[in-house]
Amino acid sequence: VLWLRIQRPPIADSDTQDPRAPRRNKTARMLPSIWITLLFISSAGSVHRAFSFSPTKQNRPRVASRSDARGESSPLHSNRIVEPVDEATSAGQRQRVAVGDGVPTAIEDMAVSTSLGGRGTESQTSASLNLGKCICGAGSFALPHVFLTEGLAGGTLAMTACALLAGSTMRSINESRRLVPRIDGADAPSSYVELAERSLGPGASGLVFALTMAASLGVCSTYIVFIGQTLASLSSDGLSGNVIHTLAPDVPQVSWEMGTALAVLPLSLVRNYGVFKITSALGVTAVLGGIATTLAYGLLVDPGGGLVDSLSSISEMKMWPDSLQDAFGGSFGTIAYLFCVNFLTFPIINSMKDADSEYNGAVSSAVRVIWFVNVVFAIVCLGFYGDNTQDLVLANLDNGPYLSALKLFLCVDLVFTFPVVFSSGRQILENALLGSKGESGDDSVDLQRAAITSGAVAACFGLSQVGGFGVVANLVGGVAQGTLAFIVPPAMAISLSRRSRNSEDIDIEEIPQWAIAAFGAAVVSSVTYFTLAEVVR
């Protein structure tokens, strides 16, 4: 209905009309049509998968799935759930983290694959696609501005280093998972939190939990900023005739962000995440379609000179950042925001048929492809817009009816992604504040849960006021996700190596782990200092 109600922008007088206008309108009719077709195909596949899945009788165990252990049973799982378990279970079972628009879909896919008898069914290719969906998200639209700050060579080097090290530490977590049972004789750990506790002790387990909560709420705050910036740009544009300006002209960004927080609050109270599965699948198509449309718009419409003009403009851009503050405080955390999804290691491992031999290959394939796509996207878009590249490159696009619809679809997707990403932080808070009381279904407990949820959403809104999307993503990615990716995994590997050797002496094989940990400490401290300094300034 929204798509049909959007009106064509008014045509300017012949003496003032842009000579590129006919070409612009023709292209605008073509690109979103292709995007909407892909969106429809994705939604049709999601509906079919959601309502046609029916495991055979012998594969229906009378046990709760991993999702139900967190109190998140869904219609997708209802045909094989007999005795759902309350949300307040052990800490290891309650870890559920999501980053990027594709993560909820990936998590739901993995929940299906691991619930049948507790054994994964995913192949290496499927696991690689799931990991790719976890990495690729709204943060991709901030990468052109990252390259503007870092420079072409600096941005490419930062993306390469972050991708290589994130992939390396994801594989390191898998190796630590395999080593722990050989040391303590117990079963293999089933979560990042459990692995941290058995490798480094209860203190490390608590740190991982705290950082998980920070990452969850921090990512949610970036969604609020993304929606606020996008809707504010539409609202302030009176020349394009877009529907947002028509309905709510000149509404400031903070008002849109406050409205977004109020809109996601009731959704965040929902505990049946199966209702978000279809919208999450649409989100993957929305992001990929947005990237493709942004590239096509720059090539064919504005500036419209094609790939040759874009590449020639790139040759005139700076190669390196002007200062360390630009390198770390301005952008590096945004790259970590994309690639540092190490705390999703266990859901992906648990979903695979043969994680011991195939997981490392899945990580390498996913990181390599996502790195290539994002580097090309960032560099080409930087060639389009140069020094005028916005914090979110979507702001460089016109706000005509079709491109406005694309931006609105991305915003709607993030609204429905918010509660799934938010769930991990909310569950950690409830476990810490309610304890065993969370197991009861009393009205007073429900009110306390609602109060906790409201406070956490308010915290997300407060964090969104720190700055633009790039600033918030830089802080979240560089601090919470950077610690979970670059500091904790090397510490676990070193600890387990010494325990396996029964020696506290430094071994030469530990040097790479010490180097990664030192890099992680430098990144986390630098990003924290320079980002906060920029915010204060």
Coordinates of C-alpha atoms in Angstrom, one line a residue:
V1 CA 0.0 0.0 0.0
L2 CA 2.8 2.4 0.9
W3 CA 4.5 1.6 -2.4
L4 CA 1.3 2.4 -4.4
R5 CA 0.6 5.6 -2.5
I6 CA 4.0 7.2 -3.2
Q7 CA 3.5 10.0 -5.7
R8 CA 5.8 11.0 -8.6
P9 CA 7.8 14.1 -7.8
P10 CA 6.7 17.3 -9.6
I11 CA 8.4 18.1 -12.9
A12 CA 10.3 21.3 -13.0
D13 CA 9.8 24.0 -15.6
S14 CA 11.5 23.4 -18.9
D15 CA 14.0 26.3 -18.4
T16 CA 15.2 25.1 -15.1
Q17 CA 14.9 21.3 -15.5
D18 CA 18.0 19.2 -15.1
P19 CA 18.9 17.8 -18.6
R20 CA 19.5 14.5 -16.9
A21 CA 15.9 14.3 -15.6
P22 CA 14.4 12.0 -18.3
R23 CA 17.3 9.6 -17.9
R24 CA 17.0 9.8 -14.1
N25 CA 13.3 9.0 -14.1
K26 CA 13.7 6.1 -16.6
T27 CA 16.5 4.5 -14.5
A28 CA 14.5 5.1 -11.3
R29 CA 11.7 3.1 -12.7
M30 CA 14.0 0.2 -13.6
L31 CA 16.2 -0.3 -10.6
P32 CA 13.7 -0.5 -7.8
S33 CA 11.5 -2.8 -9.9
I34 CA 14.4 -5.3 -10.0
W35 CA 14.9 -4.8 -6.3
I36 CA 11.2 -5.4 -5.5
T37 CA 11.2 -8.6 -7.6
L38 CA 14.1 -9.9 -5.5
L39 CA 12.3 -8.9 -2.4
F40 CA 9.2 -10.8 -3.4
I41 CA 11.2 -13.9 -4.3
S42 CA 12.9 -13.8 -0.9
S43 CA 9.6 -13.4 0.9
A44 CA 8.0 -16.2 -1.0
G45 CA 10.8 -18.6 -0.1
S46 CA 10.7 -17.6 3.5
V47 CA 6.9 -18.2 3.7
H48 CA 7.3 -21.6 2.1
R49 CA 10.1 -22.6 4.4
A50 CA 8.3 -21.3 7.5
F51 CA 5.1 -23.3 6.9
S52 CA 6.3 -26.4 5.0
F53 CA 9.0 -27.6 7.4
S54 CA 7.9 -30.9 9.0
P55 CA 10.5 -33.3 10.4
T56 CA 9.7 -37.0 10.3
K57 CA 8.3 -38.7 13.3
Q58 CA 11.4 -40.4 14.3
N59 CA 13.3 -37.1 14.4
R60 CA 10.9 -35.5 16.9
P61 CA 12.7 -35.7 20.3
R62 CA 10.7 -35.0 23.4
V63 CA 13.2 -32.3 24.5
A64 CA 13.2 -28.6 24.2
S65 CA 15.3 -27.0 21.4
R66 CA 18.1 -24.5 22.1
S67 CA 15.7 -21.7 21.2
D68 CA 13.1 -22.9 23.7
A69 CA 15.7 -23.2 26.4
R70 CA 15.8 -19.4 26.2
G71 CA 12.0 -19.2 26.3
E72 CA 11.8 -18.3 22.6
S73 CA 9.7 -21.1 21.1
S74 CA 8.2 -20.2 17.8
P75 CA 5.5 -21.5 15.4
L76 CA 8.4 -22.9 13.3
H77 CA 9.3 -25.3 16.2
S78 CA 5.8 -25.9 17.6
N79 CA 5.3 -29.2 15.8
R80 CA 8.2 -30.8 17.7
I81 CA 8.2 -29.0 21.1
V82 CA 6.5 -30.9 23.9
E83 CA 7.8 -29.4 27.1
P84 CA 9.2 -25.9 26.5
V85 CA 11.7 -24.7 29.1
D86 CA 11.4 -21.3 30.8
E87 CA 13.7 -18.5 29.7
A88 CA 15.7 -18.4 33.0
T89 CA 18.1 -21.3 32.4
S90 CA 21.8 -21.6 32.6
A91 CA 24.0 -18.8 31.4
G92 CA 25.6 -20.8 28.6
Q93 CA 22.2 -21.7 27.1
R94 CA 20.9 -18.2 27.3
Q95 CA 23.5 -16.6 25.0
R96 CA 21.9 -15.3 21.9
V97 CA 23.6 -12.5 20.0
A98 CA 23.0 -10.9 16.7
V99 CA 24.8 -8.3 14.6
G100 CA 23.8 -6.9 11.3
D101 CA 20.5 -7.3 9.4
G102 CA 21.1 -10.9 8.4
V103 CA 21.8 -12.3 11.8
P104 CA 18.3 -13.1 12.9
T105 CA 17.7 -15.2 9.8
A106 CA 21.0 -17.0 10.3
I107 CA 20.3 -17.7 14.0
E108 CA 16.8 -19.1 13.1
D109 CA 18.3 -21.3 10.4
M110 CA 20.9 -22.6 12.8
A111 CA 18.2 -23.2 15.5
V112 CA 16.3 -25.5 13.0
S113 CA 19.5 -27.4 12.1
T114 CA 20.6 -28.1 15.7
S115 CA 17.2 -28.9 17.2
L116 CA 16.8 -32.3 15.7
G117 CA 18.4 -34.6 18.1
G118 CA 21.0 -32.0 19.1
R119 CA 23.1 -32.7 16.0
G120 CA 23.9 -30.1 13.3
T121 CA 22.9 -30.7 9.7
E122 CA 24.5 -27.7 7.9
S123 CA 27.2 -28.2 5.3
Q124 CA 30.3 -26.0 5.0
T125 CA 28.6 -24.0 2.2
S126 CA 25.5 -23.4 4.3
A127 CA 27.5 -22.4 7.3
S128 CA 29.5 -20.0 5.2
L129 CA 26.4 -18.4 3.9
N130 CA 25.0 -18.1 7.5
L131 CA 28.2 -16.4 8.6
G132 CA 28.1 -14.1 5.6
K133 CA 24.6 -13.1 6.6
C134 CA 25.8 -12.3 10.1
I135 CA 28.6 -10.0 8.8
C136 CA 26.8 -8.2 6.0
G137 CA 24.4 -5.6 7.4
A138 CA 23.5 -1.9 7.7
G139 CA 27.1 -1.1 8.6
S140 CA 28.1 -1.6 4.9
F141 CA 26.5 1.7 4.1
A142 CA 28.9 3.5 6.4
L143 CA 32.0 2.0 4.7
P144 CA 32.4 4.7 1.9
H145 CA 32.7 7.3 4.7
V146 CA 35.2 5.1 6.5
F147 CA 37.4 5.0 3.3
L148 CA 37.0 8.8 3.1
T149 CA 38.5 9.1 6.6
E150 CA 41.1 6.3 6.3
G151 CA 42.2 7.0 2.7
L152 CA 42.1 4.4 0.0
A153 CA 45.2 2.5 1.0
G154 CA 44.5 3.0 4.7
G155 CA 40.9 1.8 4.4
T156 CA 41.8 -1.2 2.4
L157 CA 44.6 -2.1 4.8
A158 CA 42.3 -1.7 7.8
M159 CA 39.6 -3.8 6.2
T160 CA 42.1 -6.5 5.3
A161 CA 43.7 -6.6 8.8
C162 CA 40.4 -6.7 10.5
A163 CA 39.0 -9.4 8.3
L164 CA 42.1 -11.6 8.5
L165 CA 42.4 -11.2 12.3
A166 CA 38.7 -11.7 12.9
G167 CA 38.8 -14.9 10.8
S168 CA 41.9 -16.1 12.6
T169 CA 40.4 -15.6 16.0
M170 CA 37.1 -17.3 15.0
R171 CA 39.2 -20.3 14.0
S172 CA 41.1 -20.0 17.2
I173 CA 37.9 -20.2 19.2
N174 CA 37.1 -23.5 17.4
E175 CA 40.5 -24.9 18.2
S176 CA 40.1 -23.9 21.9
R177 CA 36.7 -25.6 21.9
R178 CA 38.3 -28.8 20.7
L179 CA 41.2 -28.6 23.2
V180 CA 39.2 -28.0 26.4
P181 CA 37.7 -31.5 26.6
R182 CA 41.2 -33.1 26.2
I183 CA 42.4 -31.0 29.2
D184 CA 39.6 -31.2 31.7
G185 CA 37.9 -34.5 30.5
A186 CA 34.4 -32.9 30.3
D187 CA 32.2 -32.5 27.3
A188 CA 33.0 -29.9 24.7
P189 CA 31.7 -26.4 25.6
S190 CA 28.5 -25.3 23.9
S191 CA 28.8 -21.5 24.2
Y192 CA 31.4 -18.7 24.2
V193 CA 30.6 -18.0 27.8
E194 CA 31.2 -21.6 28.9
L195 CA 34.5 -21.8 26.9
A196 CA 35.7 -18.5 28.6
E197 CA 34.9 -19.9 32.0
R198 CA 36.6 -23.2 31.5
S199 CA 39.6 -21.6 29.9
L200 CA 40.1 -18.4 32.0
G201 CA 37.8 -18.7 35.0
P202 CA 34.5 -17.2 36.2
G203 CA 35.8 -13.6 35.9
A204 CA 36.3 -14.1 32.1
S205 CA 32.9 -15.6 31.8
G206 CA 31.4 -12.6 33.5
L207 CA 33.3 -10.3 31.2
V208 CA 32.1 -12.1 28.1
F209 CA 28.5 -11.8 29.4
A210 CA 28.9 -8.1 30.0
L211 CA 30.5 -7.5 26.6
T212 CA 27.7 -9.5 25.0
M213 CA 25.2 -7.3 26.6
A214 CA 27.1 -4.1 25.6
A215 CA 27.3 -5.4 22.0
S216 CA 23.6 -6.3 21.9
L217 CA 22.4 -2.9 23.2
G218 CA 25.1 -1.0 21.2
V219 CA 24.1 -2.6 17.9
C220 CA 20.5 -1.8 18.7
S221 CA 21.5 1.9 19.3
T222 CA 23.0 2.0 15.8
Y223 CA 19.7 0.8 14.3
I224 CA 18.0 3.8 16.0
V225 CA 20.6 6.1 14.6
F226 CA 20.3 4.6 11.1
I227 CA 16.5 5.0 11.1
G228 CA 16.7 8.5 12.6
Q229 CA 19.2 9.8 10.1
T230 CA 17.4 8.2 7.1
L231 CA 13.9 9.5 8.0
A232 CA 15.3 12.9 9.0
S233 CA 16.9 13.3 5.5
L234 CA 13.6 12.3 3.9
S235 CA 11.6 14.7 6.1
S236 CA 13.7 17.7 5.4
D237 CA 13.7 17.2 1.6
G238 CA 10.9 19.3 0.2
L239 CA 11.9 19.1 -3.4
S240 CA 11.6 15.4 -4.1
G241 CA 7.9 15.0 -3.1
N242 CA 8.6 11.9 -1.0
V243 CA 5.9 10.6 1.3
I244 CA 7.8 11.2 4.5
H245 CA 8.1 15.0 3.9
T246 CA 4.4 15.1 2.8
L247 CA 3.2 13.4 6.0
A248 CA 5.8 14.8 8.5
P249 CA 7.8 17.7 7.1
D250 CA 11.0 19.0 8.7
V251 CA 10.9 16.7 11.8
P252 CA 14.4 16.7 13.4
Q253 CA 16.5 13.6 13.7
V254 CA 16.2 13.3 17.5
S255 CA 12.4 13.2 17.2
W256 CA 12.6 10.3 14.7
E257 CA 15.0 8.5 17.0
M258 CA 12.6 8.9 19.9
G259 CA 9.7 7.7 17.8
T260 CA 11.8 4.7 16.8
A261 CA 12.5 3.8 20.4
L262 CA 8.8 4.1 21.3
A263 CA 7.9 1.9 18.2
V264 CA 10.4 -0.9 19.1
L265 CA 9.5 -1.0 22.8
P266 CA 6.3 -3.1 22.4
L267 CA 8.1 -5.4 19.9
S268 CA 11.0 -5.8 22.4
L269 CA 8.5 -7.3 24.9
V270 CA 7.7 -10.1 22.5
R271 CA 9.3 -13.4 23.4
N272 CA 8.1 -15.5 20.5
Y273 CA 10.7 -14.7 17.9
G274 CA 9.2 -16.9 15.3
V275 CA 7.0 -14.0 14.2
F276 CA 10.1 -12.1 13.1
K277 CA 11.5 -14.9 10.9
I278 CA 10.0 -13.7 7.6
T279 CA 10.9 -10.1 8.2
S280 CA 14.4 -11.1 9.0
A281 CA 14.7 -13.0 5.7
L282 CA 13.5 -9.9 3.9
G283 CA 16.2 -7.9 5.6
V284 CA 19.0 -9.8 3.9
T285 CA 17.4 -9.0 0.5
A286 CA 16.9 -5.4 1.6
V287 CA 20.5 -4.9 2.5
L288 CA 21.9 -6.6 -0.6
G289 CA 19.3 -4.8 -2.8
G290 CA 20.3 -1.5 -1.2
I291 CA 23.9 -2.1 -2.0
A292 CA 23.2 -3.0 -5.6
T293 CA 20.8 -0.1 -6.1
T294 CA 23.3 2.4 -4.6
L295 CA 26.0 1.2 -7.0
A296 CA 23.6 1.2 -10.0
Y297 CA 22.3 4.7 -9.1
G298 CA 25.8 6.1 -9.0
L299 CA 26.9 4.4 -12.2
L300 CA 23.8 5.4 -14.2
V301 CA 22.1 8.4 -12.6
D302 CA 24.2 10.5 -10.2
P303 CA 26.9 11.2 -11.1
G304 CA 26.1 8.8 -13.9
G305 CA 29.5 8.8 -15.6
G306 CA 29.9 5.0 -15.3
L307 CA 32.7 3.0 -13.8
V308 CA 35.5 4.8 -15.7
D309 CA 34.6 8.2 -14.2
S310 CA 34.4 6.7 -10.8
L311 CA 37.8 5.1 -11.0
S312 CA 39.3 8.3 -12.4
S313 CA 37.9 10.2 -9.4
I314 CA 39.4 7.6 -7.0
S315 CA 42.9 8.3 -8.3
E316 CA 42.6 11.9 -6.9
M317 CA 41.6 10.8 -3.4
K318 CA 44.0 10.6 -0.5
M319 CA 45.7 7.3 0.3
W320 CA 46.2 7.4 4.1
P321 CA 44.5 8.9 7.1
D322 CA 45.6 12.4 8.2
S323 CA 46.1 11.3 11.9
L324 CA 45.8 8.4 14.3
Q325 CA 42.6 10.0 15.5
D326 CA 41.1 9.7 12.0
A327 CA 42.4 6.2 11.7
F328 CA 41.0 4.8 15.0
G329 CA 38.6 7.4 16.5
G330 CA 37.0 8.1 13.2
S331 CA 36.4 4.8 11.6
F332 CA 38.3 1.6 12.5
G333 CA 35.6 0.5 15.0
T334 CA 33.0 0.6 12.2
I335 CA 35.0 -2.1 10.3
A336 CA 35.1 -4.2 13.5
Y337 CA 31.4 -3.6 13.8
L338 CA 31.1 -5.6 10.6
F339 CA 33.6 -8.4 10.9
C340 CA 34.0 -9.1 14.6
V341 CA 31.1 -11.5 15.0
N342 CA 33.2 -14.0 16.9
F343 CA 30.6 -14.6 19.6
L344 CA 28.5 -16.2 16.8
T345 CA 31.1 -18.9 16.6
F346 CA 29.2 -21.5 18.7
P347 CA 25.8 -21.2 17.0
I348 CA 27.4 -21.7 13.7
I349 CA 29.6 -24.6 14.9
N350 CA 26.6 -26.3 16.6
S351 CA 24.7 -26.1 13.3
M352 CA 27.3 -28.0 11.3
K353 CA 27.5 -31.7 10.5
D354 CA 31.3 -31.8 10.7
A355 CA 32.5 -28.6 12.3
D356 CA 35.9 -30.0 13.2
S357 CA 37.0 -30.3 9.6
E358 CA 34.7 -27.8 7.8
Y359 CA 34.3 -24.8 10.1
N360 CA 37.6 -23.2 9.3
G361 CA 36.9 -23.4 5.6
A362 CA 33.5 -21.9 6.1
V363 CA 35.0 -18.9 8.0
S364 CA 37.6 -18.3 5.3
S365 CA 35.1 -18.4 2.4
A366 CA 32.6 -16.1 4.1
V367 CA 35.2 -13.5 5.3
R368 CA 36.9 -13.5 1.9
V369 CA 33.7 -12.9 -0.1
I370 CA 32.3 -10.3 2.3
W371 CA 35.7 -8.5 2.4
F372 CA 35.8 -8.3 -1.4
V373 CA 32.2 -7.1 -1.8
N374 CA 32.5 -4.4 0.9
V375 CA 35.9 -3.1 -0.3
V376 CA 34.6 -2.7 -3.9
F377 CA 31.4 -1.1 -2.7
A378 CA 33.2 1.4 -0.5
I379 CA 35.8 2.4 -3.1
V380 CA 33.3 2.7 -6.0
C381 CA 30.9 4.8 -3.9
L382 CA 33.8 7.0 -2.7
G383 CA 34.6 7.6 -6.4
F384 CA 31.0 8.7 -7.0
Y385 CA 30.7 11.3 -4.2
G386 CA 34.3 12.1 -3.1
D387 CA 34.6 14.6 -0.2
N388 CA 30.8 14.8 -0.2
T389 CA 30.3 11.2 0.9
Q390 CA 27.9 11.2 3.8
D391 CA 28.1 9.2 7.1
L392 CA 25.6 6.8 5.5
V393 CA 26.0 6.8 1.8
L394 CA 22.2 6.4 1.4
A395 CA 22.1 10.2 2.2
N396 CA 23.9 10.9 -1.1
L397 CA 21.0 9.3 -3.1
D398 CA 18.0 11.4 -4.2
N399 CA 14.8 11.1 -2.2
G400 CA 12.6 10.5 -5.2
P401 CA 9.6 8.1 -4.8
Y402 CA 11.3 4.9 -5.6
L403 CA 14.6 5.5 -3.8
S404 CA 12.6 6.8 -0.8
A405 CA 10.7 3.5 -0.8
L406 CA 14.0 1.6 -0.7
K407 CA 15.2 3.6 2.3
L408 CA 11.9 3.0 4.0
F409 CA 12.1 -0.7 3.5
L410 CA 15.5 -0.7 5.1
C411 CA 14.2 1.2 8.1
V412 CA 11.2 -1.1 8.5
D413 CA 13.5 -4.1 8.3
L414 CA 15.7 -2.6 11.2
V415 CA 12.5 -2.0 13.3
F416 CA 11.7 -5.7 13.2
T417 CA 15.4 -6.8 13.5
F418 CA 15.7 -4.7 16.7
P419 CA 13.9 -7.0 19.1
V420 CA 15.8 -10.1 18.0
V421 CA 19.2 -8.4 18.4
F422 CA 18.0 -6.8 21.7
S423 CA 17.0 -10.2 23.2
S424 CA 20.5 -11.2 24.3
G425 CA 21.1 -8.0 26.3
R426 CA 17.6 -8.1 27.8
Q427 CA 18.1 -11.7 28.9
I428 CA 21.4 -11.0 30.5
L429 CA 19.9 -8.1 32.4
E430 CA 16.9 -10.1 33.6
N431 CA 19.2 -12.9 34.7
A432 CA 21.3 -10.5 36.7
L433 CA 18.4 -8.5 38.2
L434 CA 15.7 -11.1 38.7
G435 CA 17.7 -14.3 39.3
S436 CA 15.5 -17.2 40.1
K437 CA 12.4 -15.0 40.3
G438 CA 12.5 -14.8 36.6
E439 CA 11.3 -18.4 36.4
S440 CA 7.9 -17.6 37.9
G441 CA 5.0 -16.3 35.8
D442 CA 3.7 -13.8 38.4
D443 CA 2.3 -10.5 37.3
S444 CA 4.8 -8.7 39.4
V445 CA 7.6 -10.5 37.6
D446 CA 6.1 -9.6 34.3
L447 CA 6.0 -5.9 35.3
Q448 CA 9.6 -6.1 36.4
R449 CA 10.5 -7.6 33.0
A450 CA 8.7 -4.8 31.3
A451 CA 10.5 -2.2 33.4
I452 CA 13.9 -3.8 32.6
T453 CA 13.0 -3.9 28.9
S454 CA 11.9 -0.2 29.0
G455 CA 15.1 0.8 30.7
A456 CA 17.3 -1.1 28.2
V457 CA 15.5 0.5 25.3
A458 CA 16.0 3.9 26.9
A459 CA 19.7 3.1 27.3
C460 CA 19.8 2.3 23.5
F461 CA 18.2 5.6 22.8
G462 CA 20.6 7.4 25.1
L463 CA 23.6 5.8 23.4
S464 CA 22.2 6.8 20.0
Q465 CA 22.6 10.4 21.0
V466 CA 26.4 10.1 21.2
G467 CA 26.7 10.9 17.6
G468 CA 25.9 9.8 14.0
F469 CA 25.8 6.2 12.8
G470 CA 29.5 6.1 12.2
V471 CA 30.4 7.3 15.7
V472 CA 28.1 4.9 17.5
A473 CA 29.1 1.9 15.3
N474 CA 32.8 2.8 15.8
L475 CA 32.4 2.8 19.5
V476 CA 30.4 -0.4 19.7
G477 CA 32.5 -2.3 17.2
G478 CA 35.8 -1.1 18.5
V479 CA 35.2 -1.6 22.2
A480 CA 32.7 -4.5 22.8
Q481 CA 33.1 -6.5 19.6
G482 CA 36.8 -5.7 19.4
T483 CA 37.4 -7.1 22.9
L484 CA 35.4 -10.3 22.1
A485 CA 37.3 -10.8 18.9
F486 CA 40.9 -9.6 19.4
I487 CA 41.6 -10.0 23.2
V488 CA 39.5 -12.9 24.7
P489 CA 40.3 -15.6 22.0
P490 CA 44.1 -15.1 22.2
A491 CA 43.9 -15.2 26.0
M492 CA 42.0 -18.5 25.9
A493 CA 44.4 -20.0 23.4
I494 CA 47.5 -19.0 25.5
S495 CA 45.9 -20.3 28.8
L496 CA 44.9 -23.6 27.2
S497 CA 48.3 -24.0 25.6
R498 CA 50.1 -23.7 28.9
R499 CA 47.7 -26.0 30.6
S500 CA 48.2 -28.6 27.9
R501 CA 51.9 -28.4 28.3
N502 CA 51.6 -28.2 32.1
S503 CA 54.0 -25.2 32.1
E504 CA 53.7 -21.5 32.6
D505 CA 56.7 -20.7 30.5
I506 CA 56.2 -18.7 27.3
D507 CA 56.4 -20.9 24.2
I508 CA 57.4 -19.6 20.8
E509 CA 54.0 -20.8 19.4
E510 CA 52.3 -18.2 21.7
I511 CA 53.9 -15.2 19.9
P512 CA 51.2 -14.9 17.2
Q513 CA 48.5 -14.9 20.0
W514 CA 50.4 -12.3 22.0
A515 CA 50.6 -10.2 18.9
I516 CA 46.9 -10.4 18.2
A517 CA 46.1 -9.6 21.8
A518 CA 48.4 -6.6 21.7
F519 CA 46.8 -5.4 18.5
G520 CA 43.4 -5.8 20.1
A521 CA 44.4 -3.9 23.2
A522 CA 45.7 -1.0 21.0
V523 CA 42.6 -1.0 18.9
V524 CA 40.2 -1.0 21.9
S525 CA 42.0 1.6 23.9
S526 CA 42.6 3.9 20.8
V527 CA 39.0 3.6 19.6
T528 CA 37.6 4.3 23.0
Y529 CA 39.9 7.3 23.6
F530 CA 39.6 9.0 20.2
T531 CA 35.9 8.4 19.8
L532 CA 35.1 9.8 23.2
A533 CA 37.4 12.7 22.6
E534 CA 35.6 13.4 19.3
V535 CA 32.2 13.3 21.0
V536 CA 33.3 15.7 23.7
R537 CA 34.8 18.0 21.2

